[in-house]
């Protein structure tokens, strides 16, 4: 008798989004039995569903083209569905894998998600929502249901699907839910009026009159990024690189970067914005205990590193005794470009 394999008859054509960001941050090679066992132990002894393991052996983690799942309840994303950013790989080397730097363990230990099972996917909400395997009814060795957890709503839990295979089979393309304009309008509202990172607020004050109306310039630049892309994300385009420069300049008003990592990466021991100024907490992520609105929710570190390396190679960022800083010429060029890109009135005093 032939045993039915999970996903028999399922068409994976057009399912995965194998873009560079996905391949770099989500995808891992197919897991071995030994790796699966060690990951299950690391996750707290939860047995991963056979369908999850089967899927990982076909394609281990990744962002999705079929990125939406219908919901009966309203989510932070829409009235009738939840959007999925990417599935976590069974592994620990990619950032968004079960045991990766920003994966399942990180979400429970650092973001306070309930210990009901295993986080398996993120959403475009930048950590404020998770898709989880819920083992409360079946026990650690049973077949868990798939649930949506909303961190913004006191970690409310809603059932998405009765099991993992049903969840995957239920995913559809975003075109099934035409909410592009609604999302764009919501993003623009956040860009124009949402709260800024406390680090950015402090840095804008510290820069004094060196960049008049700095907040207006920051928001104008972000608005141009949204107008160009339809969403707020930083890549390797001209405006994104200008945003990297602005963030580094603001950061430098508070402290001098000892290295690229010191500027970009949130310290693992940091528990507040005051003791952890960094690029990630300026515009990418927020702290659960003290959230802010104006952030992208995610990024590809490689784009920031490429910008940094180009600035160092070109002599715009130089290493001094105390660390790395923009040269006076590079700073003047940056501020001039910011004033231009944000409009001719950007550097006039606010009335």
Coordinates of C-alpha atoms in Angstrom, one line a residue:
X1 CA 0.0 0.0 0.0
X2 CA 1.4 3.4 -1.0
X3 CA 1.6 6.0 1.7
X4 CA 0.2 9.3 0.7
X5 CA 2.8 12.1 0.8
X6 CA 1.8 15.5 2.1
X7 CA 1.0 17.9 -0.8
X8 CA 0.4 15.1 -3.3
X9 CA -1.3 16.8 -6.3
X10 CA -0.5 20.3 -5.0
X11 CA 0.8 22.7 -7.7
X12 CA 3.8 24.6 -6.4
X13 CA 4.2 26.6 -9.6
X14 CA 4.1 30.3 -8.6
X15 CA 4.1 29.5 -4.9
X16 CA 7.5 30.7 -3.8
X17 CA 9.0 34.2 -4.2
X18 CA 12.7 33.4 -4.7
X19 CA 13.8 37.0 -4.7
X20 CA 17.4 37.9 -3.5
X21 CA 16.0 39.0 -0.1
X22 CA 14.2 35.7 0.4
X23 CA 17.2 33.6 -0.7
X24 CA 19.5 35.5 1.6
X25 CA 17.3 35.8 4.7
X26 CA 14.8 32.9 4.7
X27 CA 15.8 30.0 2.6
X28 CA 18.1 27.1 3.8
X29 CA 19.1 23.8 2.3
X30 CA 16.7 20.8 2.9
X31 CA 17.1 19.7 6.6
X32 CA 18.5 16.3 7.6
X33 CA 16.8 14.1 10.1
X34 CA 19.5 15.0 12.6
X35 CA 19.0 18.8 12.1
X36 CA 15.2 18.4 12.4
X37 CA 15.6 16.5 15.7
X38 CA 17.9 19.2 17.1
X39 CA 15.6 22.0 16.0
X40 CA 12.6 20.3 17.6
X41 CA 14.6 20.0 20.8
X42 CA 15.6 23.6 20.7
X43 CA 12.0 24.7 20.1
X44 CA 11.0 23.1 23.4
X45 CA 10.4 19.5 22.3
X46 CA 7.5 20.2 19.9
X47 CA 7.3 17.7 17.1
X48 CA 7.0 19.5 13.8
X49 CA 4.1 18.5 11.6
X50 CA 5.0 15.9 8.9
X51 CA 3.7 18.3 6.3
X52 CA 6.1 21.1 7.5
X53 CA 9.0 18.7 7.3
X54 CA 7.9 17.5 3.8
X55 CA 7.6 21.1 2.6
X56 CA 11.1 21.9 4.0
X57 CA 12.6 19.0 2.0
X58 CA 11.1 20.4 -1.2
X59 CA 11.9 24.1 -0.4
X60 CA 13.1 25.0 3.1
X61 CA 11.6 28.3 4.0
X62 CA 11.1 31.4 1.9
X63 CA 8.9 34.4 0.9
X64 CA 5.7 33.6 -0.9
X65 CA 3.9 34.7 -4.0
X66 CA 0.8 33.1 -2.7
X67 CA 1.0 35.2 0.4
X68 CA -2.6 35.6 1.7
X69 CA -4.8 33.3 3.7
X70 CA -8.6 34.0 4.3
X71 CA -9.7 34.7 7.8
X72 CA -13.1 34.9 9.5
X73 CA -11.8 37.5 12.0
X74 CA -10.3 40.9 11.2
X75 CA -6.5 41.0 11.3
X76 CA -4.1 43.9 11.6
X77 CA -3.7 43.6 7.8
X78 CA -7.2 43.4 6.5
X79 CA -10.9 42.7 7.3
X80 CA -10.9 39.2 5.7
X81 CA -7.4 37.8 5.4
X82 CA -3.9 37.7 6.8
X83 CA -0.8 38.4 4.7
X84 CA 2.3 36.2 5.0
X85 CA 5.8 37.7 4.5
X86 CA 7.7 34.4 4.6
X87 CA 7.8 30.9 6.1
X88 CA 10.6 30.1 8.5
X89 CA 13.1 27.4 7.4
X90 CA 13.7 24.4 9.6
X91 CA 17.3 25.4 10.5
X92 CA 19.3 28.0 12.2
X93 CA 21.6 29.7 9.7
X94 CA 19.2 32.1 7.9
X95 CA 18.0 35.1 9.9
X96 CA 14.3 34.0 9.5
X97 CA 14.6 30.4 10.3
X98 CA 13.1 28.6 13.3
X99 CA 16.4 28.9 15.3
X100 CA 17.7 31.9 13.4
X101 CA 18.6 35.3 14.7
X102 CA 15.1 36.8 13.9
X103 CA 13.1 33.6 13.8
X104 CA 10.8 31.5 16.1
X105 CA 13.0 31.6 19.3
X106 CA 13.6 35.3 18.9
X107 CA 9.9 36.1 18.6
X108 CA 9.0 34.2 21.8
X109 CA 12.0 35.2 23.8
X110 CA 12.3 38.9 22.7
X111 CA 8.8 39.8 21.6
X112 CA 6.9 38.0 24.3
X113 CA 4.7 35.8 22.0
X114 CA 2.8 33.2 24.1
X115 CA 4.5 29.8 24.6
X116 CA 1.8 27.8 22.9
X117 CA 4.1 26.2 20.3
X118 CA 6.3 27.3 17.4
X119 CA 6.3 30.5 15.3
X120 CA 6.5 29.5 11.7
X121 CA 5.9 32.6 9.6
X122 CA 5.9 36.4 9.8
X123 CA 3.7 39.0 8.2
X124 CA 4.5 42.4 6.7
X125 CA 3.7 44.0 10.1
X126 CA 7.4 43.8 11.2
X127 CA 7.1 41.5 14.1
X128 CA 3.7 42.7 15.4
X129 CA 1.9 39.6 14.1
X130 CA 3.0 35.9 13.9
X131 CA 1.7 32.7 12.4
X132 CA 2.2 29.9 15.0
X133 CA 1.7 26.2 15.4
X134 CA -0.6 25.9 18.4
X135 CA -0.1 22.7 20.5
X136 CA -2.4 23.5 23.4
X137 CA -5.1 21.0 22.4
X138 CA -2.9 18.3 21.0
X139 CA 0.2 18.2 23.2
X140 CA 3.8 18.5 22.0
X141 CA 3.7 15.3 20.0
X142 CA 0.3 15.9 18.3
X143 CA -0.9 17.7 15.2
X144 CA -1.1 21.4 15.9
X145 CA -3.5 23.9 14.4
X146 CA -2.2 27.0 12.7
X147 CA -3.1 30.3 14.4
X148 CA -2.6 34.0 13.9
X149 CA -1.3 35.9 16.9
X150 CA -1.7 39.7 17.1
X151 CA 0.9 41.3 19.4
X152 CA -0.8 44.7 19.0
X153 CA -4.1 43.3 20.4
X154 CA -2.6 41.8 23.6
X155 CA -1.5 38.7 21.8
X156 CA -5.0 37.7 20.7
X157 CA -5.1 34.2 19.0
X158 CA -7.2 33.3 16.1
X159 CA -7.4 30.0 14.2
X160 CA -6.2 30.1 10.6
X161 CA -6.3 26.4 9.7
X162 CA -6.8 23.1 11.4
X163 CA -3.3 21.8 10.4
X164 CA -0.2 22.9 8.5
X165 CA -1.0 21.2 5.2
X166 CA -4.5 22.8 5.1
X167 CA -2.8 26.2 5.8
X168 CA -0.4 25.9 2.9
X169 CA -3.1 24.7 0.5
X170 CA -5.3 27.6 1.6
X171 CA -2.8 30.3 0.6
X172 CA -3.7 32.5 -2.4
X173 CA -2.1 35.3 -4.3
X174 CA -2.5 38.9 -3.1
X175 CA -4.5 39.7 -6.2
X176 CA -7.4 37.8 -4.7
X177 CA -7.6 40.7 -2.2
X178 CA -7.2 44.0 -4.0
X179 CA -6.2 46.2 -1.0
X180 CA -3.2 47.9 -2.6
X181 CA -4.6 51.4 -2.5
X182 CA -5.9 50.9 1.1
X183 CA -2.5 49.8 2.3
X184 CA -0.8 52.6 0.5
X185 CA -3.1 55.2 2.1
X186 CA -2.5 53.7 5.5
X187 CA 1.3 53.7 4.9
X188 CA 1.2 57.3 3.8
X189 CA -0.7 58.3 6.9
X190 CA 1.9 56.6 9.1
X191 CA 4.8 58.2 7.1
X192 CA 3.2 61.6 7.5
X193 CA 1.9 61.5 11.0
X194 CA 3.2 58.4 12.8
X195 CA 5.4 58.5 15.8
X196 CA 9.2 58.5 15.2
X197 CA 11.7 56.3 17.0
X198 CA 12.9 58.0 20.3
X199 CA 16.4 57.7 18.9
X200 CA 15.5 59.7 15.8
X201 CA 13.7 62.3 18.0
X202 CA 16.7 62.7 20.2
X203 CA 19.1 62.9 17.3
X204 CA 17.0 65.6 15.5
X205 CA 17.2 67.7 18.7
X206 CA 20.9 67.1 18.9
X207 CA 21.6 68.3 15.4
X208 CA 20.2 71.7 16.2
X209 CA 20.0 74.0 13.2
X210 CA 22.4 72.1 11.1
X211 CA 19.3 70.6 9.3
X212 CA 16.4 72.9 9.7
X213 CA 13.0 71.1 9.7
X214 CA 14.8 67.7 9.8
X215 CA 11.6 65.9 10.7
X216 CA 9.8 67.3 7.7
X217 CA 12.7 66.3 5.5
X218 CA 12.8 62.8 6.9
X219 CA 9.0 62.4 6.3
X220 CA 9.2 63.9 2.8
X221 CA 12.0 61.4 1.8
X222 CA 10.0 58.5 3.2
X223 CA 6.9 59.7 1.3
X224 CA 8.9 59.8 -1.9
X225 CA 10.0 56.2 -1.3
X226 CA 6.4 55.1 -0.8
X227 CA 5.2 57.0 -3.9
X228 CA 7.9 55.2 -5.9
X229 CA 7.4 51.7 -4.6
X230 CA 3.9 51.7 -3.2
X231 CA 5.2 50.7 0.2
X232 CA 7.9 51.7 2.8
X233 CA 11.0 49.6 2.3
X234 CA 14.7 50.3 1.8
X235 CA 16.7 48.7 -0.9
X236 CA 19.7 49.8 -3.1
X237 CA 17.9 52.6 -4.9
X238 CA 19.0 56.3 -4.7
X239 CA 16.4 57.4 -2.1
X240 CA 17.1 54.4 0.1
X241 CA 20.8 55.2 0.0
X242 CA 19.9 58.8 0.9
X243 CA 17.9 57.5 3.9
X244 CA 20.9 55.3 5.0
X245 CA 23.0 58.5 4.9
X246 CA 20.5 60.5 6.9
X247 CA 20.2 57.7 9.5
X248 CA 24.0 57.6 9.8
X249 CA 24.3 61.4 10.2
X250 CA 21.6 61.4 12.8
X251 CA 23.2 58.5 14.6
X252 CA 26.6 60.3 14.6
X253 CA 25.0 63.2 16.5
X254 CA 24.5 60.8 19.4
X255 CA 27.7 58.7 19.2
X256 CA 30.5 57.6 16.9
X257 CA 30.2 54.3 15.2
X258 CA 33.1 52.0 16.1
X259 CA 32.2 49.7 13.2
X260 CA 29.5 49.0 10.6
X261 CA 27.9 46.6 13.0
X262 CA 27.8 49.1 15.9
X263 CA 25.9 51.5 13.7
X264 CA 23.4 49.0 12.2
X265 CA 22.8 46.1 14.6
X266 CA 20.8 46.3 17.8
X267 CA 23.0 45.1 20.7
X268 CA 21.7 41.8 22.2
X269 CA 22.0 43.3 25.7
X270 CA 20.1 46.5 24.8
X271 CA 16.8 46.9 26.5
X272 CA 15.9 50.5 25.8
X273 CA 16.4 53.1 23.0
X274 CA 18.7 55.1 25.3
X275 CA 21.2 52.4 25.6
X276 CA 20.8 50.9 22.1
X277 CA 21.0 53.7 19.5
X278 CA 21.4 51.9 16.1
X279 CA 20.0 51.9 12.6
X280 CA 17.7 48.9 13.3
X281 CA 16.0 50.8 16.2
X282 CA 15.9 54.1 14.3
X283 CA 13.8 53.0 11.3
X284 CA 13.5 49.2 11.1
X285 CA 12.2 47.7 14.3
X286 CA 10.7 48.9 17.6
X287 CA 10.8 47.6 21.1
X288 CA 7.7 45.8 22.2
X289 CA 7.6 47.8 25.5
X290 CA 7.8 51.1 23.6
X291 CA 6.6 50.9 20.0
X292 CA 6.8 53.6 17.4
X293 CA 5.0 53.9 14.0
X294 CA 7.6 55.2 11.5
X295 CA 9.4 52.0 10.6
X296 CA 9.8 49.6 7.7
X297 CA 9.4 46.4 9.8
X298 CA 12.3 44.6 8.0
X299 CA 15.3 45.1 5.8
X300 CA 18.1 43.4 4.0
X301 CA 21.4 44.1 5.8
X302 CA 23.3 43.6 2.5
X303 CA 21.9 46.8 1.0
X304 CA 23.1 48.8 4.0
X305 CA 26.5 47.2 3.9
X306 CA 26.9 47.9 0.2
X307 CA 26.1 51.6 0.9
X308 CA 28.6 51.7 3.8
X309 CA 31.3 50.0 1.8
X310 CA 30.8 52.4 -1.1
X311 CA 31.0 55.4 1.2
X312 CA 34.2 54.1 2.9
X313 CA 35.8 53.3 -0.5
X314 CA 34.8 56.7 -1.9
X315 CA 36.2 58.5 1.2
X316 CA 32.8 59.9 2.3
X317 CA 33.0 57.9 5.6
X318 CA 36.4 57.8 7.2
X319 CA 37.9 56.0 10.2
X320 CA 39.1 58.3 12.9
X321 CA 40.6 57.6 16.3
X322 CA 37.2 57.4 17.9
X323 CA 35.5 55.6 15.1
X324 CA 33.8 56.2 11.7
X325 CA 32.3 59.6 10.6
X326 CA 31.2 61.4 7.5
X327 CA 33.8 63.9 6.3
X328 CA 32.8 67.6 6.4
X329 CA 32.5 67.6 2.6
X330 CA 30.4 64.4 2.5
X331 CA 28.2 65.8 5.3
X332 CA 27.6 69.1 3.4
X333 CA 26.8 67.1 0.2
X334 CA 24.3 64.9 2.1
X335 CA 22.5 67.8 3.7
X336 CA 22.3 69.6 0.4
X337 CA 20.8 66.6 -1.3
X338 CA 18.3 66.2 1.5
X339 CA 17.2 69.8 1.2
X340 CA 16.8 69.4 -2.5
X341 CA 15.0 66.1 -2.5
X342 CA 12.6 67.2 0.2
X343 CA 11.6 70.4 -1.6
X344 CA 12.9 73.9 -2.0
X345 CA 11.4 75.1 1.3
X346 CA 12.8 72.3 3.4
X347 CA 15.6 74.3 4.9
X348 CA 13.5 77.3 5.7
X349 CA 12.6 77.8 9.4
X350 CA 9.3 76.3 10.4
X351 CA 6.6 78.9 11.0

